[in-house]
Amino acid sequence: GQSLEQPSEVTAVEGAIVQINCTYQTSGFYGLSWYQQHDGGAPTFLSYNALDGLEETGRFSSFLSRSDSYGYLLLQELQMKDSASYFCAVRDPTNRLAFGKGNQVVVIP
Amino acid sequence: DVKVTQSSRYLVKRTGEKVFLECVQDMDHENMFWYRQDPGLGLRLIYFSYDVKMKEKGDIPEGYSVSREKKERFSLILESASTNQTSMYLCASSLVGAAHEQYFGPGTRLTVT
């Protein structure tokens, strides 16, 4: 099975950088996805890492180390609209995602 | 734009009632998923389907069943609703080779009294 660990809440000011970590234990691993969910909204896909290294998509970057069973999401130049919950999710060989419990990011002026 | 719609945004049912939650996607996705989301527990997979009439149990299938008669539609059924099934229910879809990139509907907040 899978288990994913994410710290629970982070508060940061506009313009700052926030790193959200994710460690996982899984019996099968294809890759690590990241999702954003605003209060009352649906989760939306941000990024996916199947290989080790850094993937950059605008202000957001995601990193994976398969040997360490570890990944992170980096939010740069924080904006108020980035206040949301962020979930990591492991894709396994059965074609499903196992989600972490999420990390709430609060951006303050 | 991928669009996933769910039949109700809010639903209130009584204990013991049979409840149907409908999900429709318009992007010809093969995979469809049902999750429930509870505070502090993240998203937990109830059932998923990778093709018409195919279904696979997720992590918490007890008390639920599903139906997929058409590719675009995936229904979640609570045979006899109980108060511990009060939750936010989220439907998602993806291409067959891209389960890492799921598109979610707006969710149905179900309250069982």
mmCIF file of C-alpha atoms in Angstrom:
data_model
loop_
_atom_site.group_PDB
_atom_site.id
_atom_site.type_symbol
_atom_site.label_atom_id
_atom_site.label_comp_id
_atom_site.label_asym_id
_atom_site.label_seq_id
_atom_site.Cartn_x
_atom_site.Cartn_y
_atom_site.Cartn_z
ATOM 1 C CA GLY A 1 0.000 0.000 0.000
ATOM 2 C CA GLN A 2 0.928 3.636 0.104
ATOM 3 C CA SER A 3 1.375 6.233 2.777
ATOM 4 C CA LEU A 4 2.241 9.830 2.150
ATOM 5 C CA GLU A 5 3.435 12.396 4.658
ATOM 6 C CA GLN A 6 2.873 16.116 4.266
ATOM 7 C CA PRO A 7 3.202 18.826 6.922
ATOM 8 C CA SER A 8 -0.098 20.552 7.628
ATOM 9 C CA GLU A 9 0.032 24.361 7.307
ATOM 10 C CA VAL A 10 2.356 27.109 6.151
ATOM 11 C CA THR A 11 1.876 30.884 6.336
ATOM 12 C CA ALA A 12 3.984 33.146 4.121
ATOM 13 C CA VAL A 13 3.930 36.720 2.824
ATOM 14 C CA GLU A 14 3.306 37.756 -0.739
ATOM 15 C CA GLY A 15 6.426 37.477 -2.857
ATOM 16 C CA ALA A 16 7.979 34.819 -0.661
ATOM 17 C CA ILE A 17 8.983 31.269 -1.583
ATOM 18 C CA VAL A 18 7.357 28.226 -0.010
ATOM 19 C CA GLN A 19 8.461 24.617 -0.278
ATOM 20 C CA ILE A 20 5.967 21.838 0.417
ATOM 21 C CA ASN A 21 7.521 18.473 1.086
ATOM 22 C CA CYS A 22 6.146 15.013 0.476
ATOM 23 C CA THR A 23 7.619 11.702 1.533
ATOM 24 C CA TYR A 24 6.020 8.465 0.528
ATOM 25 C CA GLN A 25 6.117 4.758 1.194
ATOM 26 C CA THR A 26 4.650 2.635 -1.529
ATOM 27 C CA SER A 27 4.785 -0.882 -2.855
ATOM 28 C CA GLY A 28 4.707 0.364 -6.445
ATOM 29 C CA PHE A 29 5.634 3.767 -7.829
ATOM 30 C CA TYR A 30 5.220 5.352 -11.235
ATOM 31 C CA GLY A 31 5.413 9.002 -10.333
ATOM 32 C CA LEU A 32 4.377 11.891 -8.087
ATOM 33 C CA SER A 33 1.644 14.383 -8.926
ATOM 34 C CA TRP A 34 0.778 17.681 -7.292
ATOM 35 C CA TYR A 35 -2.688 19.215 -7.050
ATOM 36 C CA GLN A 36 -4.000 22.556 -5.832
ATOM 37 C CA GLN A 37 -7.380 22.980 -4.192
ATOM 38 C CA HIS A 38 -8.917 26.306 -3.204
ATOM 39 C CA ASP A 39 -11.486 26.376 -0.418
ATOM 40 C CA GLY A 40 -14.770 25.083 -1.773
ATOM 41 C CA GLY A 41 -13.215 24.225 -5.115
ATOM 42 C CA ALA A 42 -12.158 21.115 -6.976
ATOM 43 C CA PRO A 43 -8.562 19.875 -7.006
ATOM 44 C CA THR A 44 -6.669 20.968 -10.096
ATOM 45 C CA PHE A 45 -3.589 19.298 -11.523
ATOM 46 C CA LEU A 46 -0.318 21.227 -11.217
ATOM 47 C CA SER A 47 2.544 18.937 -12.167
ATOM 48 C CA TYR A 48 3.863 15.402 -12.445
ATOM 49 C CA ASN A 49 7.319 13.912 -11.947
ATOM 50 C CA ALA A 50 8.057 10.421 -13.188
ATOM 51 C CA LEU A 51 11.827 10.844 -13.237
ATOM 52 C CA ASP A 52 14.275 12.316 -10.751
ATOM 53 C CA GLY A 53 14.883 16.017 -11.021
ATOM 54 C CA LEU A 54 13.170 19.358 -11.211
ATOM 55 C CA GLU A 55 10.181 20.250 -13.410
ATOM 56 C CA GLU A 56 9.401 23.938 -13.764
ATOM 57 C CA THR A 57 6.035 25.359 -14.747
ATOM 58 C CA GLY A 58 5.990 29.122 -14.384
ATOM 59 C CA ARG A 59 6.178 30.129 -10.723
ATOM 60 C CA PHE A 60 5.758 26.526 -9.572
ATOM 61 C CA SER A 61 8.418 23.815 -9.666
ATOM 62 C CA SER A 62 8.262 20.205 -8.570
ATOM 63 C CA PHE A 63 11.133 17.931 -7.634
ATOM 64 C CA LEU A 64 11.443 14.182 -7.228
ATOM 65 C CA SER A 65 14.072 11.900 -5.755
ATOM 66 C CA ARG A 66 13.001 8.283 -6.268
ATOM 67 C CA SER A 67 15.898 6.923 -4.232
ATOM 68 C CA ASP A 68 14.821 9.020 -1.242
ATOM 69 C CA SER A 69 11.062 8.501 -1.805
ATOM 70 C CA TYR A 70 10.780 12.254 -1.545
ATOM 71 C CA GLY A 71 9.440 15.137 -3.542
ATOM 72 C CA TYR A 72 8.612 18.782 -3.094
ATOM 73 C CA LEU A 73 6.577 21.542 -4.662
ATOM 74 C CA LEU A 74 8.174 24.969 -4.764
ATOM 75 C CA LEU A 75 5.923 28.007 -4.966
ATOM 76 C CA GLN A 76 7.809 31.145 -5.947
ATOM 77 C CA GLU A 77 6.783 34.814 -5.987
ATOM 78 C CA LEU A 78 3.787 33.950 -3.865
ATOM 79 C CA GLN A 79 0.523 35.674 -4.713
ATOM 80 C CA MET A 80 -2.663 35.928 -2.674
ATOM 81 C CA LYS A 81 -4.372 33.586 -5.135
ATOM 82 C CA ASP A 82 -1.889 30.857 -4.155
ATOM 83 C CA SER A 83 -3.666 30.496 -0.797
ATOM 84 C CA ALA A 84 -4.957 26.950 -1.107
ATOM 85 C CA SER A 85 -4.343 23.370 -0.090
ATOM 86 C CA TYR A 86 -1.685 21.445 -1.959
ATOM 87 C CA PHE A 87 -1.728 17.661 -2.268
ATOM 88 C CA CYS A 88 0.919 15.262 -3.420
ATOM 89 C CA ALA A 89 -0.292 11.994 -4.923
ATOM 90 C CA VAL A 90 1.541 8.805 -5.822
ATOM 91 C CA ARG A 91 0.665 7.129 -9.105
ATOM 92 C CA ASP A 92 0.941 3.379 -8.744
ATOM 93 C CA PRO A 93 1.083 0.528 -11.293
ATOM 94 C CA THR A 94 -2.674 -0.081 -10.980
ATOM 95 C CA ASN A 95 -3.302 3.299 -12.595
ATOM 96 C CA ARG A 96 -4.634 5.016 -9.516
ATOM 97 C CA LEU A 97 -3.517 7.943 -7.374
ATOM 98 C CA ALA A 98 -3.019 7.796 -3.634
ATOM 99 C CA PHE A 99 -3.276 11.290 -2.163
ATOM 100 C CA GLY A 100 -1.531 12.757 0.846
ATOM 101 C CA LYS A 101 -3.533 14.613 3.465
ATOM 102 C CA GLY A 102 -2.589 17.968 2.019
ATOM 103 C CA ASN A 103 -0.795 21.089 3.110
ATOM 104 C CA GLN A 104 -2.589 24.386 3.531
ATOM 105 C CA VAL A 105 -0.721 27.477 2.367
ATOM 106 C CA VAL A 106 -1.913 30.836 3.650
ATOM 107 C CA VAL A 107 -0.512 33.906 1.880
ATOM 108 C CA ILE A 108 -0.661 37.179 3.784
ATOM 109 C CA PRO A 109 -0.058 40.699 2.470
ATOM 110 C CA ASP B 1 -11.386 22.435 -21.788
ATOM 111 C CA VAL B 2 -12.142 19.220 -19.967
ATOM 112 C CA LYS B 3 -15.423 19.412 -18.192
ATOM 113 C CA VAL B 4 -16.523 17.093 -15.425
ATOM 114 C CA THR B 5 -19.963 17.719 -14.011
ATOM 115 C CA GLN B 6 -21.699 16.236 -11.009
ATOM 116 C CA SER B 7 -25.440 15.988 -10.645
ATOM 117 C CA SER B 8 -25.794 17.911 -7.388
ATOM 118 C CA ARG B 9 -23.689 20.418 -5.477
ATOM 119 C CA TYR B 10 -25.463 19.770 -2.188
ATOM 120 C CA LEU B 11 -27.586 16.818 -1.163
ATOM 121 C CA VAL B 12 -29.354 15.937 2.087
ATOM 122 C CA LYS B 13 -30.594 12.396 2.587
ATOM 123 C CA ARG B 14 -31.973 10.351 5.451
ATOM 124 C CA THR B 15 -30.337 7.295 6.960
ATOM 125 C CA GLY B 16 -31.273 4.175 5.029
ATOM 126 C CA GLU B 17 -32.093 5.948 1.769
ATOM 127 C CA LYS B 18 -30.570 4.837 -1.520
ATOM 128 C CA VAL B 19 -28.471 7.637 -2.964
ATOM 129 C CA PHE B 20 -27.276 8.101 -6.521
ATOM 130 C CA LEU B 21 -24.442 10.473 -7.376
ATOM 131 C CA GLU B 22 -23.920 11.051 -11.071
ATOM 132 C CA CYS B 23 -20.791 12.188 -12.860
ATOM 133 C CA VAL B 24 -20.418 13.065 -16.529
ATOM 134 C CA GLN B 25 -17.274 13.992 -18.445
ATOM 135 C CA ASP B 26 -17.125 15.369 -21.958
ATOM 136 C CA MET B 27 -13.559 14.569 -23.010
ATOM 137 C CA ASP B 28 -13.879 10.911 -23.967
ATOM 138 C CA HIS B 29 -11.687 9.865 -21.036
ATOM 139 C CA GLU B 30 -11.362 6.161 -20.377
ATOM 140 C CA ASN B 31 -10.644 6.423 -16.643
ATOM 141 C CA MET B 32 -13.145 7.684 -14.120
ATOM 142 C CA PHE B 33 -12.796 7.847 -10.352
ATOM 143 C CA TRP B 34 -14.887 8.467 -7.256
ATOM 144 C CA TYR B 35 -13.274 9.913 -4.114
ATOM 145 C CA ARG B 36 -14.520 11.156 -0.819
ATOM 146 C CA GLN B 37 -12.825 14.010 0.965
ATOM 147 C CA ASP B 38 -13.010 14.520 4.699
ATOM 148 C CA PRO B 39 -11.164 17.120 6.808
ATOM 149 C CA GLY B 40 -7.702 15.939 7.761
ATOM 150 C CA LEU B 41 -7.957 12.790 5.662
ATOM 151 C CA GLY B 42 -7.294 14.057 2.159
ATOM 152 C CA LEU B 43 -8.903 12.330 -0.815
ATOM 153 C CA ARG B 44 -9.640 8.645 -0.513
ATOM 154 C CA LEU B 45 -10.448 6.501 -3.519
ATOM 155 C CA ILE B 46 -13.769 4.664 -3.382
ATOM 156 C CA TYR B 47 -13.969 3.064 -6.835
ATOM 157 C CA PHE B 48 -12.549 3.617 -10.256
ATOM 158 C CA SER B 49 -13.295 2.438 -13.765
ATOM 159 C CA TYR B 50 -11.000 2.175 -16.759
ATOM 160 C CA ASP B 51 -13.665 1.240 -19.283
ATOM 161 C CA VAL B 52 -17.383 0.833 -19.783
ATOM 162 C CA LYS B 53 -18.812 -1.828 -17.465
ATOM 163 C CA MET B 54 -15.421 -2.228 -15.757
ATOM 164 C CA LYS B 55 -14.875 -1.270 -12.152
ATOM 165 C CA GLU B 56 -12.167 -1.668 -9.541
ATOM 166 C CA LYS B 57 -12.405 -1.214 -5.801
ATOM 167 C CA GLY B 58 -10.432 1.591 -4.283
ATOM 168 C CA ASP B 59 -9.326 1.937 -0.699
ATOM 169 C CA ILE B 60 -12.762 2.396 0.916
ATOM 170 C CA PRO B 61 -15.437 0.620 -1.182
ATOM 171 C CA GLU B 62 -17.539 -0.652 1.713
ATOM 172 C CA GLY B 63 -21.082 0.678 1.595
ATOM 173 C CA TYR B 64 -20.739 1.885 -2.007
ATOM 174 C CA SER B 65 -21.265 0.500 -5.474
ATOM 175 C CA VAL B 66 -20.749 2.001 -8.932
ATOM 176 C CA SER B 67 -22.132 1.761 -12.416
ATOM 177 C CA ARG B 68 -20.567 2.641 -15.745
ATOM 178 C CA GLU B 69 -22.937 1.882 -18.594
ATOM 179 C CA LYS B 70 -21.622 4.623 -20.881
ATOM 180 C CA LYS B 71 -18.106 5.925 -21.303
ATOM 181 C CA GLU B 72 -18.967 9.461 -20.266
ATOM 182 C CA ARG B 73 -20.977 8.597 -17.164
ATOM 183 C CA PHE B 74 -19.915 7.088 -13.843
ATOM 184 C CA SER B 75 -22.420 6.712 -11.031
ATOM 185 C CA LEU B 76 -21.778 6.196 -7.346
ATOM 186 C CA ILE B 77 -24.489 4.447 -5.375
ATOM 187 C CA LEU B 78 -24.971 4.377 -1.643
ATOM 188 C CA GLU B 79 -27.254 1.387 -1.166
ATOM 189 C CA SER B 80 -28.342 2.407 2.329
ATOM 190 C CA ALA B 81 -26.975 5.756 3.391
ATOM 191 C CA SER B 82 -25.493 6.073 6.853
ATOM 192 C CA THR B 83 -24.391 9.115 8.819
ATOM 193 C CA ASN B 84 -20.716 8.158 8.450
ATOM 194 C CA GLN B 85 -21.110 8.643 4.710
ATOM 195 C CA THR B 86 -21.643 12.365 5.218
ATOM 196 C CA SER B 87 -18.801 13.800 3.175
ATOM 197 C CA MET B 88 -17.702 15.670 0.061
ATOM 198 C CA TYR B 89 -17.761 13.350 -2.953
ATOM 199 C CA LEU B 90 -15.505 14.150 -5.877
ATOM 200 C CA CYS B 91 -15.567 12.589 -9.300
ATOM 201 C CA ALA B 92 -12.569 12.699 -11.627
ATOM 202 C CA SER B 93 -11.576 11.483 -15.070
ATOM 203 C CA SER B 94 -8.359 10.990 -17.009
ATOM 204 C CA LEU B 95 -6.966 9.509 -20.174
ATOM 205 C CA VAL B 96 -6.083 5.844 -19.900
ATOM 206 C CA GLY B 97 -2.329 6.439 -19.827
ATOM 207 C CA ALA B 98 -2.468 9.589 -17.747
ATOM 208 C CA ALA B 99 -3.956 8.683 -14.392
ATOM 209 C CA HIS B 100 -1.521 11.158 -12.846
ATOM 210 C CA GLU B 101 -3.432 14.019 -14.458
ATOM 211 C CA GLN B 102 -7.006 13.815 -13.301
ATOM 212 C CA TYR B 103 -9.741 16.339 -13.935
ATOM 213 C CA PHE B 104 -12.157 16.816 -11.084
ATOM 214 C CA GLY B 105 -15.786 17.782 -10.923
ATOM 215 C CA PRO B 106 -17.018 20.454 -8.477
ATOM 216 C CA GLY B 107 -18.004 17.893 -5.852
ATOM 217 C CA THR B 108 -21.222 16.927 -4.116
ATOM 218 C CA ARG B 109 -21.510 17.679 -0.448
ATOM 219 C CA LEU B 110 -23.703 14.921 0.937
ATOM 220 C CA THR B 111 -25.251 15.134 4.367
ATOM 221 C CA VAL B 112 -26.945 12.052 5.794
ATOM 222 C CA THR B 113 -29.211 12.750 8.741
#
